[in-house]
């Protein structure tokens, strides 16, 4: 299996949903797959398990997708 990714995700809106993150990072191929993916995989948000595809992720949140990587949500405004 490949190396575990550690990546900063910069958002230009107040939040991104967990389902959107999974799709944008090509962990799933369509938004409709989020429900099924989260049913079979435990995703940790700020070290707490969460399986809601609509979970809002804000700047400062950390998302761990087992066997995939660790994603750090950041505001695009903070990077400018």
CSV table of C-alpha atoms in Angstrom, one decimal:
chain,number,residue,atom,x,y,z
A,1,UNK,CA,0.0,0.0,0.0
A,2,UNK,CA,1.1,3.6,-0.7
A,3,UNK,CA,2.4,6.1,1.8
A,4,UNK,CA,-0.1,7.8,4.1
A,5,UNK,CA,-0.7,11.4,2.9
A,6,UNK,CA,-0.5,14.5,5.1
A,7,UNK,CA,-2.0,17.4,3.4
A,8,UNK,CA,-3.4,20.9,4.0
A,9,UNK,CA,-6.7,21.6,2.4
A,10,UNK,CA,-7.4,25.3,1.8
A,11,UNK,CA,-11.0,26.3,1.6
A,12,UNK,CA,-12.3,29.7,0.3
A,13,UNK,CA,-15.7,29.3,2.0
A,14,UNK,CA,-16.7,29.0,5.7
A,15,UNK,CA,-16.7,25.2,5.6
A,16,UNK,CA,-16.5,22.1,3.5
A,17,UNK,CA,-18.6,19.0,4.2
A,18,UNK,CA,-16.9,15.6,4.8
A,19,UNK,CA,-18.5,14.2,1.6
A,20,UNK,CA,-17.1,17.1,-0.4
A,21,UNK,CA,-13.6,16.5,1.1
A,22,UNK,CA,-13.7,12.8,0.2
A,23,UNK,CA,-14.7,13.6,-3.4
A,24,UNK,CA,-12.3,16.5,-3.9
A,25,UNK,CA,-9.4,14.3,-2.6
A,26,UNK,CA,-10.5,11.5,-5.0
A,27,UNK,CA,-11.1,9.1,-2.1
A,28,UNK,CA,-14.5,8.5,-3.6
A,29,UNK,CA,-15.5,9.1,-7.2
A,30,UNK,CA,-18.9,10.7,-6.6
A,31,UNK,CA,-20.7,12.5,-3.8
A,32,UNK,CA,-23.3,9.7,-3.7
A,33,UNK,CA,-20.6,7.2,-2.6
A,34,UNK,CA,-19.9,9.1,0.6
A,35,UNK,CA,-22.7,7.5,2.5
A,36,UNK,CA,-21.5,4.0,1.6
A,37,UNK,CA,-17.8,4.8,2.1
A,38,UNK,CA,-18.5,6.2,5.6
A,39,UNK,CA,-20.6,3.2,6.5
A,40,UNK,CA,-17.6,0.9,5.9
A,41,UNK,CA,-14.7,3.2,7.0
A,42,UNK,CA,-14.2,5.0,10.3
A,43,UNK,CA,-13.1,8.6,9.7
A,44,UNK,CA,-11.8,10.6,12.6
A,45,UNK,CA,-12.5,14.4,12.8
A,46,UNK,CA,-10.4,16.1,15.5
A,47,UNK,CA,-9.7,12.6,17.0
A,48,UNK,CA,-13.4,11.7,17.2
A,49,UNK,CA,-15.1,9.1,14.9
A,50,UNK,CA,-17.7,10.6,12.6
A,51,UNK,CA,-19.6,9.1,9.7
A,52,UNK,CA,-21.8,12.0,8.7
A,53,UNK,CA,-21.2,13.0,5.1
A,54,UNK,CA,-22.8,16.4,5.8
A,55,UNK,CA,-20.4,17.0,8.7
A,56,UNK,CA,-19.2,20.6,8.3
A,57,UNK,CA,-15.4,20.9,8.4
A,58,UNK,CA,-14.1,24.3,9.4
A,59,UNK,CA,-10.6,25.8,9.3
A,60,UNK,CA,-8.6,24.3,12.1
A,61,UNK,CA,-10.3,20.8,11.8
A,62,UNK,CA,-8.2,17.7,11.2
A,63,UNK,CA,-9.6,14.8,9.4
A,64,UNK,CA,-8.0,11.3,9.5
A,65,UNK,CA,-9.0,8.8,6.8
A,66,UNK,CA,-7.5,5.5,7.8
A,67,UNK,CA,-5.1,4.0,5.1
A,68,UNK,CA,-5.4,7.2,3.1
A,69,UNK,CA,-4.1,10.2,5.1
A,70,UNK,CA,-4.5,13.1,7.4
A,71,UNK,CA,-6.0,16.3,6.1
A,72,UNK,CA,-5.7,19.7,7.8
A,73,UNK,CA,-8.5,22.1,7.0
A,74,UNK,CA,-7.2,25.7,6.5
A,75,UNK,CA,-8.7,28.9,5.4
A,76,UNK,CA,-7.4,30.3,2.1
A,77,UNK,CA,-7.5,33.8,3.7
A,78,UNK,CA,-5.0,32.6,6.4
A,79,UNK,CA,-2.6,31.6,3.6
A,80,UNK,CA,-2.6,34.9,1.8
